[in-house]
mmCIF file with all atom_site columns, C-alpha atoms in Angstrom:
data_model
loop_
_atom_site.group_PDB
_atom_site.id
_atom_site.type_symbol
_atom_site.label_atom_id
_atom_site.label_alt_id
_atom_site.label_comp_id
_atom_site.label_asym_id
_atom_site.label_entity_id
_atom_site.label_seq_id
_atom_site.pdbx_PDB_ins_code
_atom_site.Cartn_x
_atom_site.Cartn_y
_atom_site.Cartn_z
_atom_site.occupancy
_atom_site.B_iso_or_equiv
_atom_site.pdbx_formal_charge
_atom_site.auth_seq_id
_atom_site.auth_comp_id
_atom_site.auth_asym_id
_atom_site.auth_atom_id
_atom_site.pdbx_PDB_model_num
ATOM 1   C CA . ALA A 1 1   ? -3.686  -20.249 9.795   1.00 43.00 ? 1   ALA A CA 1
ATOM 2   C CA . VAL A 1 2   ? -5.856  -18.487 7.127   1.00 45.00 ? 2   VAL A CA 1
ATOM 3   C CA . THR A 1 3   ? -9.025  -19.123 8.983   1.00 48.00 ? 3   THR A CA 1
ATOM 4   C CA . ALA A 1 4   ? -7.538  -18.284 12.299  1.00 48.00 ? 4   ALA A CA 1
ATOM 5   C CA . VAL A 1 5   ? -5.984  -14.988 11.215  1.00 47.00 ? 5   VAL A CA 1
ATOM 6   C CA . THR A 1 6   ? -8.381  -13.732 8.575   1.00 50.00 ? 6   THR A CA 1
ATOM 7   C CA . PRO A 1 7   ? -11.292 -12.154 11.245  1.00 53.00 ? 7   PRO A CA 1
ATOM 8   C CA . THR A 1 8   ? -8.648  -10.077 12.907  1.00 58.00 ? 8   THR A CA 1
ATOM 9   C CA . ALA A 1 9   ? -6.815  -9.121  9.422   1.00 55.00 ? 9   ALA A CA 1
ATOM 10  C CA . LEU A 1 10  ? -10.245 -8.521  7.833   1.00 58.00 ? 10  LEU A CA 1
ATOM 11  C CA . SER A 1 11  ? -11.332 -5.945  10.455  1.00 63.00 ? 11  SER A CA 1
ATOM 12  C CA . ASN A 1 12  ? -8.162  -3.877  10.045  1.00 59.00 ? 12  ASN A CA 1
ATOM 13  C CA . ILE A 1 13  ? -9.219  -3.329  6.375   1.00 58.00 ? 13  ILE A CA 1
ATOM 14  C CA . GLU A 1 14  ? -12.955 -3.992  6.199   1.00 61.00 ? 14  GLU A CA 1
ATOM 15  C CA . ASN A 1 15  ? -13.881 -0.299  5.419   1.00 66.00 ? 15  ASN A CA 1
ATOM 16  C CA . GLN A 1 16  ? -11.458 -0.244  2.533   1.00 63.00 ? 16  GLN A CA 1
ATOM 17  C CA . ILE A 1 17  ? -12.863 -3.213  0.420   1.00 64.00 ? 17  ILE A CA 1
ATOM 18  C CA . SER A 1 18  ? -15.951 -4.116  -1.292  1.00 69.00 ? 18  SER A CA 1
ATOM 19  C CA . ASP A 1 19  ? -18.743 -6.145  -0.009  1.00 75.00 ? 19  ASP A CA 1
ATOM 20  C CA . GLU A 1 20  ? -18.076 -8.577  -2.620  1.00 72.00 ? 20  GLU A CA 1
ATOM 21  C CA . LEU A 1 21  ? -14.103 -9.012  -1.727  1.00 66.00 ? 21  LEU A CA 1
ATOM 22  C CA . ARG A 1 22  ? -15.151 -9.175  2.045   1.00 67.00 ? 22  ARG A CA 1
ATOM 23  C CA . THR A 1 23  ? -17.358 -11.880 1.416   1.00 72.00 ? 23  THR A CA 1
ATOM 24  C CA . ARG A 1 24  ? -14.684 -13.890 -0.638  1.00 69.00 ? 24  ARG A CA 1
ATOM 25  C CA . ILE A 1 25  ? -12.045 -13.392 1.861   1.00 66.00 ? 25  ILE A CA 1
ATOM 26  C CA . SER A 1 26  ? -14.386 -14.625 4.434   1.00 65.00 ? 26  SER A CA 1
ATOM 27  C CA . GLU A 1 27  ? -15.047 -17.726 2.680   1.00 69.00 ? 27  GLU A CA 1
ATOM 28  C CA . LEU A 1 28  ? -11.438 -18.305 1.637   1.00 65.00 ? 28  LEU A CA 1
ATOM 29  C CA . THR A 1 29  ? -10.048 -21.642 3.331   1.00 61.00 ? 29  THR A CA 1
ATOM 30  C CA . GLY A 1 30  ? -6.667  -22.989 4.376   1.00 63.00 ? 30  GLY A CA 1
ATOM 31  C CA . GLU A 1 31  ? -7.180  -25.742 1.845   1.00 68.00 ? 31  GLU A CA 1
ATOM 32  C CA . GLU A 1 32  ? -7.985  -23.206 -1.208  1.00 69.00 ? 32  GLU A CA 1
ATOM 33  C CA . MET A 1 33  ? -5.016  -21.369 -0.269  1.00 65.00 ? 33  MET A CA 1
ATOM 34  C CA . GLY A 1 34  ? -2.995  -24.572 -0.228  1.00 67.00 ? 34  GLY A CA 1
ATOM 35  C CA . SER A 1 35  ? -4.337  -25.783 -3.668  1.00 72.00 ? 35  SER A CA 1
ATOM 36  C CA . LEU A 1 36  ? -3.754  -22.441 -5.222  1.00 69.00 ? 36  LEU A CA 1
ATOM 37  C CA . MET A 1 37  ? 0.078   -22.432 -3.996  1.00 68.00 ? 37  MET A CA 1
ATOM 38  C CA . ASP A 1 38  ? 0.375   -26.017 -5.269  1.00 71.00 ? 38  ASP A CA 1
ATOM 39  C CA . ASP A 1 39  ? -1.002  -24.981 -8.509  1.00 71.00 ? 39  ASP A CA 1
ATOM 40  C CA . CYS A 1 40  ? 1.355   -22.091 -8.780  1.00 69.00 ? 40  CYS A CA 1
ATOM 41  C CA . CYS A 1 41  ? 4.371   -24.674 -8.672  1.00 70.00 ? 41  CYS A CA 1
ATOM 42  C CA . ASN A 1 42  ? 3.092   -26.576 -11.428 1.00 71.00 ? 42  ASN A CA 1
ATOM 43  C CA . GLU A 1 43  ? 4.813   -25.938 -14.861 1.00 70.00 ? 43  GLU A CA 1
ATOM 44  C CA . SER A 1 44  ? 7.444   -24.133 -13.329 1.00 70.00 ? 44  SER A CA 1
ATOM 45  C CA . PHE A 1 45  ? 9.761   -22.352 -15.829 1.00 73.00 ? 45  PHE A CA 1
ATOM 46  C CA . VAL A 1 46  ? 10.557  -19.017 -14.308 1.00 78.00 ? 46  VAL A CA 1
ATOM 47  C CA . LEU A 1 47  ? 12.377  -17.830 -11.118 1.00 80.00 ? 47  LEU A CA 1
ATOM 48  C CA . LEU A 1 48  ? 10.402  -15.536 -9.168  1.00 83.00 ? 48  LEU A CA 1
ATOM 49  C CA . HIS A 1 49  ? 11.332  -12.901 -6.412  1.00 83.00 ? 49  HIS A CA 1
ATOM 50  C CA . ASN A 1 50  ? 8.247   -13.088 -4.245  1.00 82.00 ? 50  ASN A CA 1
ATOM 51  C CA . ASP A 1 51  ? 8.385   -10.107 -2.427  1.00 82.00 ? 51  ASP A CA 1
ATOM 52  C CA . VAL A 1 52  ? 8.436   -7.452  -5.337  1.00 84.00 ? 52  VAL A CA 1
ATOM 53  C CA . LYS A 1 53  ? 7.591   -4.377  -3.748  1.00 84.00 ? 53  LYS A CA 1
ATOM 54  C CA . MET A 1 54  ? 9.066   -0.678  -4.149  1.00 86.00 ? 54  MET A CA 1
ATOM 55  C CA . GLU A 1 55  ? 10.944  -1.034  -1.027  1.00 90.00 ? 55  GLU A CA 1
ATOM 56  C CA . ASN A 1 56  ? 12.871  -3.855  -2.783  1.00 88.00 ? 56  ASN A CA 1
ATOM 57  C CA . MET A 1 57  ? 13.725  -1.862  -5.820  1.00 88.00 ? 57  MET A CA 1
ATOM 58  C CA . PHE A 1 58  ? 16.788  0.476   -6.754  1.00 90.00 ? 58  PHE A CA 1
ATOM 59  C CA . PHE A 1 59  ? 16.299  2.700   -9.915  1.00 89.00 ? 59  PHE A CA 1
ATOM 60  C CA . SER A 1 60  ? 19.062  3.885   -12.046 1.00 85.00 ? 60  SER A CA 1
ATOM 61  C CA . VAL A 1 61  ? 19.177  7.448   -12.472 1.00 86.00 ? 61  VAL A CA 1
ATOM 62  C CA . ASP A 1 62  ? 20.919  7.266   -16.074 1.00 84.00 ? 62  ASP A CA 1
ATOM 63  C CA . SER A 1 63  ? 19.278  4.433   -17.516 1.00 79.00 ? 63  SER A CA 1
ATOM 64  C CA . ASP A 1 64  ? 16.305  2.138   -17.472 1.00 80.00 ? 64  ASP A CA 1
ATOM 65  C CA . GLY A 1 65  ? 17.964  -0.312  -15.077 1.00 83.00 ? 65  GLY A CA 1
ATOM 66  C CA . ILE A 1 66  ? 16.222  -1.922  -12.028 1.00 85.00 ? 66  ILE A CA 1
ATOM 67  C CA . CYS A 1 67  ? 18.003  -3.768  -9.301  1.00 88.00 ? 67  CYS A CA 1
ATOM 68  C CA . LEU A 1 68  ? 15.840  -5.968  -7.160  1.00 86.00 ? 68  LEU A CA 1
ATOM 69  C CA . ILE A 1 69  ? 17.121  -6.739  -3.672  1.00 89.00 ? 69  ILE A CA 1
ATOM 70  C CA . ASP A 1 70  ? 15.858  -8.906  -0.715  1.00 89.00 ? 70  ASP A CA 1
ATOM 71  C CA . TRP A 1 71  ? 15.766  -12.332 -2.498  1.00 86.00 ? 71  TRP A CA 1
ATOM 72  C CA . GLN A 1 72  ? 15.428  -14.574 0.448   1.00 85.00 ? 72  GLN A CA 1
ATOM 73  C CA . THR A 1 73  ? 12.011  -15.760 -0.564  1.00 83.00 ? 73  THR A CA 1
ATOM 74  C CA . LEU A 1 74  ? 12.597  -16.642 -4.044  1.00 81.00 ? 74  LEU A CA 1
ATOM 75  C CA . ARG A 1 75  ? 10.904  -19.728 -5.859  1.00 81.00 ? 75  ARG A CA 1
ATOM 76  C CA . HIS A 1 76  ? 10.326  -21.341 -8.999  1.00 80.00 ? 76  HIS A CA 1
ATOM 77  C CA . GLY A 1 77  ? 6.828   -20.990 -10.559 1.00 82.00 ? 77  GLY A CA 1
ATOM 78  C CA . GLY A 1 78  ? 4.673   -21.238 -13.596 1.00 82.00 ? 78  GLY A CA 1
ATOM 79  C CA . LYS A 1 79  ? 1.976   -19.247 -15.192 1.00 85.00 ? 79  LYS A CA 1
ATOM 80  C CA . LEU A 1 80  ? -0.321  -19.169 -12.236 1.00 84.00 ? 80  LEU A CA 1
ATOM 81  C CA . ALA A 1 81  ? 2.642   -17.996 -10.058 1.00 86.00 ? 81  ALA A CA 1
ATOM 82  C CA . LEU A 1 82  ? 3.522   -15.278 -12.415 1.00 88.00 ? 82  LEU A CA 1
ATOM 83  C CA . ALA A 1 83  ? -0.061  -13.960 -12.180 1.00 89.00 ? 83  ALA A CA 1
ATOM 84  C CA . PHE A 1 84  ? 0.282   -14.104 -8.377  1.00 87.00 ? 84  PHE A CA 1
ATOM 85  C CA . GLU A 1 85  ? 3.462   -12.092 -8.166  1.00 89.00 ? 85  GLU A CA 1
ATOM 86  C CA . VAL A 1 86  ? 2.020   -9.576  -10.281 1.00 90.00 ? 86  VAL A CA 1
ATOM 87  C CA . VAL A 1 87  ? -1.211  -9.292  -8.309  1.00 88.00 ? 87  VAL A CA 1
ATOM 88  C CA . GLN A 1 88  ? 1.105   -9.037  -5.114  1.00 85.00 ? 88  GLN A CA 1
ATOM 89  C CA . PHE A 1 89  ? 2.939   -6.334  -6.636  1.00 87.00 ? 89  PHE A CA 1
ATOM 90  C CA . MET A 1 90  ? 0.334   -4.309  -8.334  1.00 87.00 ? 90  MET A CA 1
ATOM 91  C CA . SER A 1 91  ? -1.877  -4.508  -5.213  1.00 82.00 ? 91  SER A CA 1
ATOM 92  C CA . ARG A 1 92  ? 0.862   -2.786  -3.096  1.00 81.00 ? 92  ARG A CA 1
ATOM 93  C CA . ASN A 1 93  ? 2.449   -0.646  -5.353  1.00 84.00 ? 93  ASN A CA 1
ATOM 94  C CA . VAL A 1 94  ? 0.153   0.752   -8.078  1.00 86.00 ? 94  VAL A CA 1
ATOM 95  C CA . ASP A 1 95  ? -2.310  3.699   -7.703  1.00 87.00 ? 95  ASP A CA 1
ATOM 96  C CA . VAL A 1 96  ? -5.956  2.678   -7.608  1.00 84.00 ? 96  VAL A CA 1
ATOM 97  C CA . SER A 1 97  ? -6.606  4.927   -10.367 1.00 90.00 ? 97  SER A CA 1
ATOM 98  C CA . VAL A 1 98  ? -4.415  2.810   -12.643 1.00 89.00 ? 98  VAL A CA 1
ATOM 99  C CA . LEU A 1 99  ? -5.787  -0.440  -11.311 1.00 86.00 ? 99  LEU A CA 1
ATOM 100 C CA . GLN A 1 100 ? -9.416  0.659   -12.245 1.00 87.00 ? 100 GLN A CA 1
ATOM 101 C CA . ASP A 1 101 ? -8.627  2.026   -15.906 1.00 91.00 ? 101 ASP A CA 1
ATOM 102 C CA . LYS A 1 102 ? -9.324  -0.999  -18.090 1.00 91.00 ? 102 LYS A CA 1
ATOM 103 C CA . GLU A 1 103 ? -7.079  0.648   -21.005 1.00 94.00 ? 103 GLU A CA 1
ATOM 104 C CA . LYS A 1 104 ? -3.917  1.332   -18.698 1.00 93.00 ? 104 LYS A CA 1
ATOM 105 C CA . MET A 1 105 ? -4.319  -2.285  -17.243 1.00 91.00 ? 105 MET A CA 1
ATOM 106 C CA . ASN A 1 106 ? -4.480  -3.957  -20.550 1.00 92.00 ? 106 ASN A CA 1
ATOM 107 C CA . SER A 1 107 ? -1.355  -1.968  -21.704 1.00 94.00 ? 107 SER A CA 1
ATOM 108 C CA . LEU A 1 108 ? 0.311   -3.259  -18.491 1.00 92.00 ? 108 LEU A CA 1
ATOM 109 C CA . ILE A 1 109 ? -0.402  -6.697  -18.845 1.00 93.00 ? 109 ILE A CA 1
ATOM 110 C CA . THR A 1 110 ? 0.321   -6.627  -22.577 1.00 94.00 ? 110 THR A CA 1
ATOM 111 C CA . ASN A 1 111 ? 3.782   -4.987  -21.894 1.00 94.00 ? 111 ASN A CA 1
ATOM 112 C CA . TYR A 1 112 ? 4.671   -7.416  -19.063 1.00 90.00 ? 112 TYR A CA 1
ATOM 113 C CA . LEU A 1 113 ? 3.920   -10.450 -21.142 1.00 92.00 ? 113 LEU A CA 1
ATOM 114 C CA . ASP A 1 114 ? 5.722   -9.059  -24.075 1.00 92.00 ? 114 ASP A CA 1
ATOM 115 C CA . GLU A 1 115 ? 8.782   -8.329  -22.126 1.00 88.00 ? 115 GLU A CA 1
ATOM 116 C CA . LEU A 1 116 ? 8.389   -11.797 -20.451 1.00 87.00 ? 116 LEU A CA 1
ATOM 117 C CA . LYS A 1 117 ? 8.279   -13.644 -23.826 1.00 86.00 ? 117 LYS A CA 1
ATOM 118 C CA . SER A 1 118 ? 11.443  -11.663 -25.181 1.00 86.00 ? 118 SER A CA 1
ATOM 119 C CA . ASN A 1 119 ? 13.440  -12.832 -22.019 1.00 82.00 ? 119 ASN A CA 1
ATOM 120 C CA . ILE A 1 120 ? 12.276  -16.516 -21.718 1.00 79.00 ? 120 ILE A CA 1
ATOM 121 C CA . SER A 1 121 ? 14.053  -19.135 -23.630 1.00 70.00 ? 121 SER A CA 1
ATOM 122 C CA . ASP A 1 122 ? 12.181  -21.293 -26.413 1.00 69.00 ? 122 ASP A CA 1
ATOM 123 C CA . ARG A 1 123 ? 12.609  -24.574 -24.400 1.00 66.00 ? 123 ARG A CA 1
ATOM 124 C CA . PRO A 1 124 ? 9.675   -26.818 -24.150 1.00 66.00 ? 124 PRO A CA 1
ATOM 125 C CA . GLY A 1 125 ? 7.446   -26.039 -21.267 1.00 64.00 ? 125 GLY A CA 1
ATOM 126 C CA . ASN A 1 126 ? 8.471   -22.356 -21.097 1.00 66.00 ? 126 ASN A CA 1
ATOM 127 C CA . SER A 1 127 ? 5.468   -21.067 -22.521 1.00 78.00 ? 127 SER A CA 1
ATOM 128 C CA . VAL A 1 128 ? 4.290   -17.498 -21.533 1.00 85.00 ? 128 VAL A CA 1
ATOM 129 C CA . PRO A 1 129 ? 0.402   -17.387 -21.351 1.00 88.00 ? 129 PRO A CA 1
ATOM 130 C CA . SER A 1 130 ? -1.463  -15.132 -23.639 1.00 90.00 ? 130 SER A CA 1
ATOM 131 C CA . VAL A 1 131 ? -3.272  -12.257 -22.393 1.00 91.00 ? 131 VAL A CA 1
ATOM 132 C CA . SER A 1 132 ? -6.578  -13.703 -21.955 1.00 93.00 ? 132 SER A CA 1
ATOM 133 C CA . GLU A 1 133 ? -5.187  -16.783 -19.951 1.00 92.00 ? 133 GLU A CA 1
ATOM 134 C CA . PHE A 1 134 ? -3.113  -14.350 -17.733 1.00 92.00 ? 134 PHE A CA 1
ATOM 135 C CA . ARG A 1 135 ? -6.363  -12.200 -17.261 1.00 92.00 ? 135 ARG A CA 1
ATOM 136 C CA . SER A 1 136 ? -8.024  -15.731 -15.878 1.00 91.00 ? 136 SER A CA 1
ATOM 137 C CA . ASP A 1 137 ? -4.909  -16.278 -13.775 1.00 90.00 ? 137 ASP A CA 1
ATOM 138 C CA . LEU A 1 138 ? -4.901  -12.950 -12.250 1.00 90.00 ? 138 LEU A CA 1
ATOM 139 C CA . LYS A 1 139 ? -8.737  -13.282 -11.411 1.00 87.00 ? 139 LYS A CA 1
ATOM 140 C CA . ARG A 1 140 ? -8.017  -16.520 -9.718  1.00 84.00 ? 140 ARG A CA 1
ATOM 141 C CA . CYS A 1 141 ? -5.203  -15.173 -7.539  1.00 84.00 ? 141 CYS A CA 1
ATOM 142 C CA . ILE A 1 142 ? -6.603  -11.934 -6.688  1.00 83.00 ? 142 ILE A CA 1
ATOM 143 C CA . THR A 1 143 ? -8.316  -13.016 -3.408  1.00 77.00 ? 143 THR A CA 1
ATOM 144 C CA . ALA A 1 144 ? -5.440  -15.128 -2.189  1.00 77.00 ? 144 ALA A CA 1
ATOM 145 C CA . ALA A 1 145 ? -2.802  -12.553 -2.748  1.00 75.00 ? 145 ALA A CA 1
ATOM 146 C CA . ILE A 1 146 ? -4.897  -9.913  -0.948  1.00 72.00 ? 146 ILE A CA 1
ATOM 147 C CA . VAL A 1 147 ? -5.431  -12.222 2.075   1.00 71.00 ? 147 VAL A CA 1
ATOM 148 C CA . ASN A 1 148 ? -1.475  -12.994 1.997   1.00 68.00 ? 148 ASN A CA 1
ATOM 149 C CA . ILE A 1 149 ? -0.883  -9.234  2.042   1.00 65.00 ? 149 ILE A CA 1
ATOM 150 C CA . VAL A 1 150 ? -3.424  -8.655  4.761   1.00 64.00 ? 150 VAL A CA 1
ATOM 151 C CA . MET A 1 151 ? -2.367  -11.530 6.944   1.00 61.00 ? 151 MET A CA 1
ATOM 152 C CA . LEU A 1 152 ? 1.254   -10.284 6.772   1.00 60.00 ? 152 LEU A CA 1
ATOM 153 C CA . GLY A 1 153 ? 0.049   -6.538  7.840   1.00 57.00 ? 153 GLY A CA 1
ATOM 154 C CA . SER A 1 154 ? -1.908  -8.092  10.759  1.00 45.00 ? 154 SER A CA 1
ATOM 155 C CA . ARG A 1 155 ? 1.027   -9.324  12.744  1.00 44.00 ? 155 ARG A CA 1
#
């Protein structure tokens, strides 16, 4: 499916992405996507929404509360799946100026991981990645997450 849909989907966004990303997307194979998704299931210790976007969030007016809706695609995942979910959310919902600001990104990543650590039990196998591990996982997931978003938008 990746190989069949990518040329059409890529033509829809080719003027909005870098040459490097265009090349990486063109080279991505279905086997690589499958391998990445398999790896996302390893060490499952957290429940993931799998479609986190602003349209699926309700914010409380008088508190810091957030309610997520549209849970039909939820799944379990591990460290790599966390990164995949964050890449999908940020690529669809965070302003480019924030994504390009290294200091803001470091702050977002650190805050996310700190919040995750404070809400994950200390049971064996429930290890939240370090900032450097998470950055490495984010880099591994970026191309596949963007391809996933592009393929969804090409239909």
